[in-house]
Amino acid sequence: MTILVTGGAGFIGSNFVLDWFKSSDEPVVNLDALTYAGNLENLASLQGDARHVFVKGDICDRALIDHLLAEHQPRAIVHFAAESHVDRSIHGPGAFMRTNVEGTFTLLEAARAYWSALQGEAKSGFRFHHVSTDEVYGSLKPQDPPFAETHAYEPNSPYSASKAASDHLVRAWHHTYGLPVVTTNCSNNYGPYHFPEKLIPLMIVNALAGKPLPVYGDGQQIRDWLYVTDHCSGIRAVLAGGTLGETYNIGGWNEKANIDIVKTVCALLDELRPDPAGPYARLITYVTDRPGHDRRYAIDARKIERDLGWRPAETFETGIRKTVQWYLANEAWVANVQSGGYRDWVSQQYGA
Ligand SMILES: NC(=O)c1ccc[n+]([C@@H]2O[C@H](COP(=O)([O-])OP(=O)(O)OC[C@H]3O[C@@H](n4cnc5c(N)ncnc54)[C@H](O)[C@@H]3O)[C@@H](O)[C@H]2O)c1
């Protein structure tokens, strides 16, 4: 038994792979193009571990995917690979259409050909698990109920539109071809190995460097936050027990305004690494809002709890403390990301 993971050198994918081996010896074939967001250093602890096969490659490369499926005969594909940063999607949407839409299409077609040729239990047990986001549902007003799985798709950014498109493809491949798919739509993740362009790690690394902490607009944008290993356990639950063709929302029941997230990070740093120059909150700087910035996301995660018994293990308070502690304990990882040195990490570790 083997699973094929795409995007397993990114933030959530690498956490998923590391977490997978804590409870399973089932091998993982990890296909990742190592864009700026892919960092093999996240998987350094798996060096020499025969359960983990890393393949540098593109999900748009049909021949490569056909080859990997034929060679490794996975029982499931867990699809994380994506362009994932909203700000980058505003400046350059093309890469998002290519990877998130064309890449998912390519993977679905390869999976369909592979699955069609399987027999018996290998065929009935096969799963294509598509990892998606709550951003496909658009923006909520303050009094609106949280997003349920039945909420209309109303994506507002090039990123969320490309993810919405990929969700629709996955749905259609199930409806039309019977491909055994499940989709999860998750809220904002945070935790170890998060690239410091996203809110929480950016605030931690900027604060430690004494740099301004940029907060968009009035800082009152609300997101639901989930500790990354809780996302991983939710994916494992849906992969194991989700109903084919269904979607499951995964969230942490933690609605927080961005400004409150930043203040929480500052308070934790004041406690754990006090700055002689004064409280870190002095560095908060309001900047011009992101165009089309969604106001509020919130997840109704009752379905995954009711059907599969999943609930997050971390509260926001425990998760954010662990996260800040991780960044304080892993300053070399941060320095390597910031210097671009992580790109040389593979050749440093493995030789040319
Ligand atoms: N980060 C979040 O808060 C969040 C929340 C919900 C859902 N998601 C979804 O989870 C998935 C993973 O998100 P993340 O935050 O880990 O993203 P990330 O940007 O940290 O990682 C993406 C990974 O995909 C790889 N990749 C990109 N293009 C590729 C291609 N063409 N072929 C192969 N690999 C490619 C990158 O190298 C990187 O390792 C995405 O699908 C994202 O939409 C993310």
Short mmCIF file of C-alpha atoms and ligand atoms in Angstrom, two decimals:
data_model
loop_
_atom_site.label_atom_id
_atom_site.label_comp_id
_atom_site.label_asym_id
_atom_site.label_seq_id
_atom_site.Cartn_x
_atom_site.Cartn_y
_atom_site.Cartn_z
CA MET A 1 0.00 0.00 0.00
CA THR A 2 1.25 3.45 -0.92
CA ILE A 3 -0.21 6.92 -1.24
CA LEU A 4 0.80 9.61 -3.71
CA VAL A 5 0.91 13.09 -2.20
CA THR A 6 1.26 16.19 -4.38
CA GLY A 7 2.74 19.39 -2.96
CA GLY A 8 4.23 17.54 0.00
CA ALA A 9 7.16 19.93 0.37
CA GLY A 10 4.87 22.90 1.04
CA PHE A 11 3.53 24.09 4.36
CA ILE A 12 0.54 21.77 4.85
CA GLY A 13 1.82 18.96 2.63
CA SER A 14 5.07 18.59 4.58
CA ASN A 15 3.20 18.64 7.89
CA PHE A 16 0.88 15.99 6.46
CA VAL A 17 3.76 13.72 5.41
CA LEU A 18 5.56 14.11 8.77
CA ASP A 19 2.32 13.47 10.63
CA TRP A 20 1.44 10.48 8.43
CA PHE A 21 4.53 8.57 9.53
CA LYS A 22 3.71 9.17 13.21
CA SER A 23 0.78 6.79 12.87
CA SER A 24 1.56 4.73 9.75
CA ASP A 25 4.40 2.99 7.95
CA GLU A 26 2.55 3.13 4.64
CA PRO A 27 4.96 4.64 2.09
CA VAL A 28 4.40 8.09 0.62
CA VAL A 29 5.45 9.11 -2.88
CA ASN A 30 5.77 12.88 -2.67
CA LEU A 31 5.51 14.77 -5.97
CA ASP A 32 6.44 18.44 -5.69
CA ALA A 33 7.77 20.95 -8.22
CA LEU A 34 9.71 22.82 -5.49
CA THR A 35 8.46 26.25 -6.42
CA TYR A 36 9.49 29.08 -4.07
CA ALA A 37 6.94 27.58 -1.59
CA GLY A 38 8.38 24.07 -1.64
CA ASN A 39 11.10 23.44 0.92
CA LEU A 40 12.68 20.01 1.25
CA GLU A 41 14.32 21.13 4.47
CA ASN A 42 10.86 20.67 6.06
CA LEU A 43 11.32 16.94 5.42
CA ALA A 44 14.93 16.71 6.61
CA SER A 45 13.96 14.27 9.36
CA LEU A 46 12.92 11.78 6.65
CA GLN A 47 16.30 11.75 4.97
CA GLY A 48 17.26 8.12 4.36
CA ASP A 49 13.79 6.89 5.34
CA ALA A 50 12.72 4.30 2.76
CA ARG A 51 9.03 5.01 3.43
CA HIS A 52 9.36 8.44 1.79
CA VAL A 53 10.08 8.73 -1.94
CA PHE A 54 10.50 12.32 -3.09
CA VAL A 55 10.03 13.14 -6.78
CA LYS A 56 10.71 16.64 -8.07
CA GLY A 57 8.15 17.22 -10.78
CA ASP A 58 5.16 19.15 -12.03
CA ILE A 59 1.52 18.09 -11.69
CA CYS A 60 0.99 19.42 -15.22
CA ASP A 61 3.38 16.73 -16.52
CA ARG A 62 1.00 13.96 -17.56
CA ALA A 63 3.72 11.53 -18.64
CA LEU A 64 5.44 11.81 -15.26
CA ILE A 65 2.20 11.22 -13.35
CA ASP A 66 1.31 8.23 -15.52
CA HIS A 67 4.75 6.83 -14.84
CA LEU A 68 4.48 7.36 -11.05
CA LEU A 69 1.04 5.75 -10.89
CA ALA A 70 2.18 2.74 -12.92
CA GLU A 71 5.37 2.32 -10.89
CA HIS A 72 4.03 2.82 -7.36
CA GLN A 73 0.39 1.67 -7.75
CA PRO A 74 -0.91 4.02 -5.03
CA ARG A 75 -4.22 3.31 -3.32
CA ALA A 76 -4.88 7.04 -3.02
CA ILE A 77 -3.81 10.44 -4.27
CA VAL A 78 -3.86 13.30 -1.76
CA HIS A 79 -3.65 16.50 -3.77
CA PHE A 80 -2.16 19.54 -2.01
CA ALA A 81 -0.04 21.03 -4.81
CA ALA A 82 -1.17 24.55 -5.60
CA GLU A 83 -0.20 28.15 -5.84
CA SER A 84 -1.62 29.33 -2.54
CA HIS A 85 -0.89 32.99 -1.79
CA VAL A 86 -3.72 35.47 -2.51
CA ASP A 87 -1.40 38.48 -2.88
CA ARG A 88 0.70 36.64 -5.46
CA SER A 89 -2.49 35.69 -7.34
CA ILE A 90 -3.39 39.37 -7.63
CA HIS A 91 0.00 40.26 -9.10
CA GLY A 92 0.36 37.17 -11.32
CA PRO A 93 -2.76 35.03 -11.77
CA GLY A 94 -1.32 32.96 -14.62
CA ALA A 95 0.62 30.55 -12.41
CA PHE A 96 -2.56 29.95 -10.39
CA MET A 97 -4.58 29.00 -13.45
CA ARG A 98 -1.82 26.71 -14.64
CA THR A 99 -1.13 24.77 -11.44
CA ASN A 100 -4.50 24.94 -9.69
CA VAL A 101 -6.73 24.41 -12.73
CA GLU A 102 -4.64 22.76 -15.45
CA GLY A 103 -2.61 20.80 -12.88
CA THR A 104 -5.71 19.44 -11.16
CA PHE A 105 -7.20 18.57 -14.55
CA THR A 106 -4.03 16.72 -15.54
CA LEU A 107 -3.98 14.82 -12.27
CA LEU A 108 -7.66 13.90 -12.59
CA GLU A 109 -7.18 12.57 -16.10
CA ALA A 110 -4.15 10.54 -15.07
CA ALA A 111 -6.04 9.23 -12.03
CA ARG A 112 -9.02 8.31 -14.19
CA ALA A 113 -6.91 6.31 -16.63
CA TYR A 114 -5.10 4.55 -13.77
CA TRP A 115 -8.25 3.84 -11.74
CA SER A 116 -10.20 2.61 -14.80
CA ALA A 117 -7.63 -0.13 -15.31
CA LEU A 118 -7.68 -1.30 -11.66
CA GLN A 119 -9.65 -4.38 -10.64
CA GLY A 120 -11.56 -5.56 -7.59
CA GLU A 121 -10.62 -4.11 -4.21
CA ALA A 122 -7.83 -2.00 -5.68
CA LYS A 123 -10.45 -0.25 -7.79
CA SER A 124 -13.20 0.05 -5.17
CA GLY A 125 -10.73 1.21 -2.52
CA PHE A 126 -9.01 3.88 -4.63
CA ARG A 127 -9.44 7.52 -3.52
CA PHE A 128 -8.65 10.92 -5.04
CA HIS A 129 -8.58 13.38 -2.14
CA HIS A 130 -8.68 17.01 -3.23
CA VAL A 131 -7.47 19.52 -0.63
CA SER A 132 -9.21 22.88 -0.97
CA THR A 133 -10.02 26.04 0.89
CA ASP A 134 -12.96 27.87 2.48
CA GLU A 135 -12.07 30.87 0.30
CA VAL A 136 -14.11 29.34 -2.56
CA TYR A 137 -17.27 30.36 -0.66
CA GLY A 138 -16.52 34.08 -0.81
CA SER A 139 -17.02 36.55 2.02
CA LEU A 140 -19.51 36.54 4.93
CA LYS A 141 -21.28 39.48 6.57
CA PRO A 142 -20.87 39.82 10.35
CA GLN A 143 -24.18 38.11 11.22
CA ASP A 144 -24.14 35.43 8.49
CA PRO A 145 -23.98 31.79 9.60
CA PRO A 146 -20.62 30.09 8.91
CA PHE A 147 -19.98 28.30 5.62
CA ALA A 148 -21.67 24.90 5.39
CA GLU A 149 -20.82 22.49 2.55
CA THR A 150 -24.01 23.61 0.77
CA HIS A 151 -22.95 27.27 0.62
CA ALA A 152 -22.83 28.73 -2.90
CA TYR A 153 -19.40 29.17 -4.49
CA GLU A 154 -18.60 32.90 -4.70
CA PRO A 155 -14.81 33.17 -5.09
CA ASN A 156 -13.44 36.72 -5.10
CA SER A 157 -9.69 36.46 -5.75
CA PRO A 158 -7.78 34.84 -8.61
CA TYR A 159 -6.53 32.30 -6.02
CA SER A 160 -9.98 31.37 -4.74
CA ALA A 161 -11.41 31.34 -8.29
CA SER A 162 -8.71 28.90 -9.38
CA LYS A 163 -9.37 26.68 -6.36
CA ALA A 164 -13.13 26.87 -7.02
CA ALA A 165 -12.48 25.79 -10.60
CA SER A 166 -10.43 22.83 -9.38
CA ASP A 167 -13.19 21.83 -6.93
CA HIS A 168 -15.70 21.86 -9.80
CA LEU A 169 -13.43 19.68 -11.94
CA VAL A 170 -13.10 17.15 -9.12
CA ARG A 171 -16.86 17.11 -8.64
CA ALA A 172 -17.45 16.65 -12.38
CA TRP A 173 -14.93 13.81 -12.67
CA HIS A 174 -16.89 11.98 -9.99
CA HIS A 175 -20.30 12.76 -11.45
CA THR A 176 -19.38 12.03 -15.06
CA TYR A 177 -16.75 9.30 -14.82
CA GLY A 178 -17.41 7.87 -11.36
CA LEU A 179 -13.88 8.70 -10.17
CA PRO A 180 -13.91 8.03 -6.39
CA VAL A 181 -13.20 11.51 -5.01
CA VAL A 182 -13.53 13.33 -1.72
CA THR A 183 -12.91 17.07 -1.24
CA THR A 184 -12.08 18.97 1.92
CA ASN A 185 -12.45 22.74 2.25
CA CYS A 186 -10.42 24.03 5.14
CA SER A 187 -10.03 27.36 6.90
CA ASN A 188 -6.75 29.25 7.47
CA ASN A 189 -3.98 27.00 8.74
CA TYR A 190 -1.08 28.01 10.95
CA GLY A 191 1.82 26.15 12.54
CA PRO A 192 5.39 24.97 11.85
CA TYR A 193 7.02 25.32 8.39
CA HIS A 194 4.66 28.11 7.31
CA PHE A 195 6.34 30.27 4.68
CA PRO A 196 6.90 33.74 6.17
CA GLU A 197 4.85 35.54 3.54
CA LYS A 198 1.61 34.52 5.31
CA LEU A 199 0.18 36.52 8.22
CA ILE A 200 1.28 34.65 11.36
CA PRO A 201 4.86 33.69 10.40
CA LEU A 202 5.38 37.12 8.78
CA MET A 203 4.43 38.83 12.05
CA ILE A 204 6.73 36.57 14.08
CA VAL A 205 9.79 37.02 11.87
CA ASN A 206 9.25 40.76 11.34
CA ALA A 207 8.77 41.35 15.06
CA LEU A 208 11.96 39.46 15.90
CA ALA A 209 13.81 41.55 13.30
CA GLY A 210 12.38 44.80 14.72
CA LYS A 211 10.60 45.47 11.42
CA PRO A 212 7.09 46.96 10.97
CA LEU A 213 4.17 44.54 11.34
CA PRO A 214 2.02 45.40 8.28
CA VAL A 215 -1.73 45.04 8.88
CA TYR A 216 -4.07 45.44 5.91
CA GLY A 217 -6.81 48.13 6.13
CA ASP A 218 -8.48 48.28 9.54
CA GLY A 219 -7.30 44.79 10.53
CA GLN A 220 -10.87 43.68 11.14
CA GLN A 221 -10.85 40.92 8.49
CA ILE A 222 -12.05 37.77 10.22
CA ARG A 223 -10.72 34.30 9.51
CA ASP A 224 -11.24 30.91 11.10
CA TRP A 225 -7.88 29.48 12.23
CA LEU A 226 -6.90 25.82 12.44
CA TYR A 227 -3.61 24.38 13.71
CA VAL A 228 -2.04 22.55 10.78
CA THR A 229 -1.82 19.10 12.38
CA ASP A 230 -5.57 19.29 13.03
CA HIS A 231 -6.03 19.82 9.29
CA CYS A 232 -3.86 16.75 8.71
CA SER A 233 -5.96 14.59 11.04
CA GLY A 234 -9.13 15.87 9.35
CA ILE A 235 -7.76 14.86 5.95
CA ARG A 236 -6.85 11.40 7.27
CA ALA A 237 -10.39 11.02 8.67
CA VAL A 238 -12.01 11.96 5.35
CA LEU A 239 -9.58 9.85 3.33
CA ALA A 240 -10.40 6.85 5.51
CA GLY A 241 -14.13 7.29 5.98
CA GLY A 242 -15.50 10.08 3.78
CA THR A 243 -18.42 9.34 1.47
CA LEU A 244 -17.44 9.36 -2.20
CA GLY A 245 -18.33 12.51 -4.09
CA GLU A 246 -18.92 14.49 -0.89
CA THR A 247 -17.19 17.56 0.44
CA TYR A 248 -16.27 18.16 4.10
CA ASN A 249 -15.53 21.53 5.64
CA ILE A 250 -12.68 21.51 8.15
CA GLY A 251 -12.35 24.36 10.63
CA GLY A 252 -11.22 25.20 14.11
CA TRP A 253 -14.24 27.13 15.46
CA ASN A 254 -11.77 29.98 15.97
CA GLU A 255 -12.99 33.18 14.36
CA LYS A 256 -10.45 35.93 14.91
CA ALA A 257 -9.86 39.39 13.45
CA ASN A 258 -6.43 39.80 11.86
CA ILE A 259 -5.50 42.60 14.26
CA ASP A 260 -6.26 40.33 17.22
CA ILE A 261 -4.04 37.63 15.74
CA VAL A 262 -1.20 40.14 15.45
CA LYS A 263 -1.72 41.37 19.02
CA THR A 264 -1.74 37.77 20.30
CA VAL A 265 1.54 37.04 18.51
CA CYS A 266 3.04 40.22 19.97
CA ALA A 267 1.92 39.31 23.50
CA LEU A 268 3.40 35.81 23.22
CA LEU A 269 6.69 37.22 21.96
CA ASP A 270 6.69 39.77 24.81
CA GLU A 271 6.46 36.80 27.18
CA LEU A 272 8.84 34.38 25.44
CA ARG A 273 11.44 36.72 23.88
CA PRO A 274 10.99 40.20 25.41
CA ASP A 275 12.44 43.07 23.38
CA PRO A 276 14.41 45.61 25.46
CA ALA A 277 13.11 48.30 23.09
CA GLY A 278 9.53 47.74 24.30
CA PRO A 279 6.37 45.75 23.53
CA TYR A 280 6.29 44.29 20.01
CA ALA A 281 2.84 45.83 19.39
CA ARG A 282 4.64 49.17 18.91
CA LEU A 283 5.67 47.82 15.48
CA ILE A 284 2.07 47.39 14.21
CA THR A 285 1.66 49.48 11.04
CA TYR A 286 -1.61 49.78 9.14
CA VAL A 287 -1.13 49.60 5.34
CA THR A 288 -3.45 50.03 2.33
CA ASP A 289 -5.90 47.15 2.15
CA ARG A 290 -5.57 44.32 -0.38
CA PRO A 291 -7.91 44.88 -3.38
CA GLY A 292 -11.12 42.86 -3.04
CA HIS A 293 -10.11 41.71 0.44
CA ASP A 294 -12.74 39.28 1.79
CA ARG A 295 -14.15 40.51 5.09
CA ARG A 296 -15.01 37.33 6.90
CA TYR A 297 -14.66 33.55 6.56
CA ALA A 298 -16.10 31.10 9.08
CA ILE A 299 -16.46 27.34 8.85
CA ASP A 300 -19.34 25.19 10.01
CA ALA A 301 -17.44 21.97 10.74
CA ARG A 302 -20.41 20.00 12.09
CA LYS A 303 -20.60 17.55 9.17
CA ILE A 304 -17.10 16.11 9.61
CA GLU A 305 -17.72 15.85 13.35
CA ARG A 306 -21.13 14.22 12.96
CA ASP A 307 -20.17 11.79 10.18
CA LEU A 308 -16.54 11.03 11.01
CA GLY A 309 -16.11 12.00 14.65
CA TRP A 310 -13.37 14.54 13.88
CA ARG A 311 -12.70 17.56 16.08
CA PRO A 312 -9.58 19.71 16.35
CA ALA A 313 -7.21 18.72 19.14
CA GLU A 314 -5.76 22.21 19.59
CA THR A 315 -7.48 25.36 20.79
CA PHE A 316 -6.27 28.62 19.28
CA GLU A 317 -4.45 29.39 22.54
CA THR A 318 -2.49 26.12 22.56
CA GLY A 319 -1.84 26.17 18.80
CA ILE A 320 -0.58 29.73 18.57
CA ARG A 321 1.73 29.21 21.56
CA LYS A 322 3.21 26.09 19.93
CA THR A 323 3.63 28.02 16.69
CA VAL A 324 5.48 30.96 18.23
CA GLN A 325 7.65 28.54 20.21
CA TRP A 326 8.45 26.62 17.01
CA TYR A 327 9.60 29.78 15.19
CA LEU A 328 11.73 30.78 18.17
CA ALA A 329 13.34 27.32 18.23
CA ASN A 330 13.88 27.19 14.45
CA GLU A 331 15.51 30.48 13.57
CA ALA A 332 17.93 28.70 11.21
CA TRP A 333 14.96 27.46 9.15
CA VAL A 334 13.59 31.01 8.97
CA ALA A 335 17.01 32.43 8.05
CA ASN A 336 17.39 29.84 5.27
CA VAL A 337 13.98 30.72 3.86
CA GLN A 338 14.67 34.43 4.01
CA SER A 339 18.11 34.17 2.42
CA GLY A 340 16.89 31.75 -0.25
CA GLY A 341 19.40 29.26 1.17
CA TYR A 342 16.69 26.62 1.44
CA ARG A 343 16.87 26.31 -2.33
CA ASP A 344 20.46 25.10 -1.98
CA TRP A 345 19.61 22.77 0.85
CA VAL A 346 19.16 19.68 -1.32
CA SER A 347 22.56 20.01 -2.96
CA GLN A 348 24.17 20.81 0.41
CA GLN A 349 22.63 17.71 1.97
CA TYR A 350 22.86 15.28 -0.88
CA GLY A 351 25.75 16.68 -2.94
CA ALA A 352 25.40 17.66 -6.55
N1 LIG B 1 -2.50 27.48 3.85
C1 LIG B 1 -3.79 27.45 4.19
O1 LIG B 1 -4.19 28.10 5.17
C2 LIG B 1 -4.76 26.60 3.41
C3 LIG B 1 -6.07 26.49 3.88
C4 LIG B 1 -6.97 25.66 3.18
C5 LIG B 1 -6.55 24.98 2.07
N2 LIG B 1 -5.28 25.12 1.62
C6 LIG B 1 -4.88 24.34 0.44
O2 LIG B 1 -3.95 23.37 0.89
C7 LIG B 1 -2.99 23.11 -0.14
C8 LIG B 1 -1.59 23.33 0.39
O3 LIG B 1 -1.48 24.67 0.86
P1 LIG B 1 -0.11 25.21 1.48
O4 LIG B 1 -0.44 26.37 2.33
O5 LIG B 1 0.66 24.10 2.03
O6 LIG B 1 0.61 25.74 0.15
P2 LIG B 1 2.14 26.02 -0.12
O7 LIG B 1 2.17 27.14 -1.09
O8 LIG B 1 2.90 26.15 1.16
O9 LIG B 1 2.67 24.68 -0.82
C9 LIG B 1 2.31 24.32 -2.12
C10 LIG B 1 3.27 23.23 -2.59
O10 LIG B 1 2.87 22.85 -3.92
C11 LIG B 1 4.04 22.79 -4.72
N3 LIG B 1 3.66 23.08 -6.11
C12 LIG B 1 3.24 24.27 -6.60
N4 LIG B 1 3.01 24.16 -7.92
C13 LIG B 1 3.25 22.86 -8.26
C14 LIG B 1 3.18 22.11 -9.47
N5 LIG B 1 2.79 22.71 -10.61
N6 LIG B 1 3.49 20.81 -9.45
C15 LIG B 1 3.88 20.20 -8.30
N7 LIG B 1 3.99 20.86 -7.12
C16 LIG B 1 3.68 22.18 -7.10
C17 LIG B 1 4.99 23.82 -4.14
O11 LIG B 1 6.34 23.56 -4.50
C18 LIG B 1 4.72 23.69 -2.65
O12 LIG B 1 5.56 22.71 -2.08
C19 LIG B 1 -3.35 24.03 -1.30
O13 LIG B 1 -4.10 23.30 -2.24
C20 LIG B 1 -4.20 25.11 -0.66
O14 LIG B 1 -5.12 25.65 -1.57
C21 LIG B 1 -4.37 25.92 2.26
#
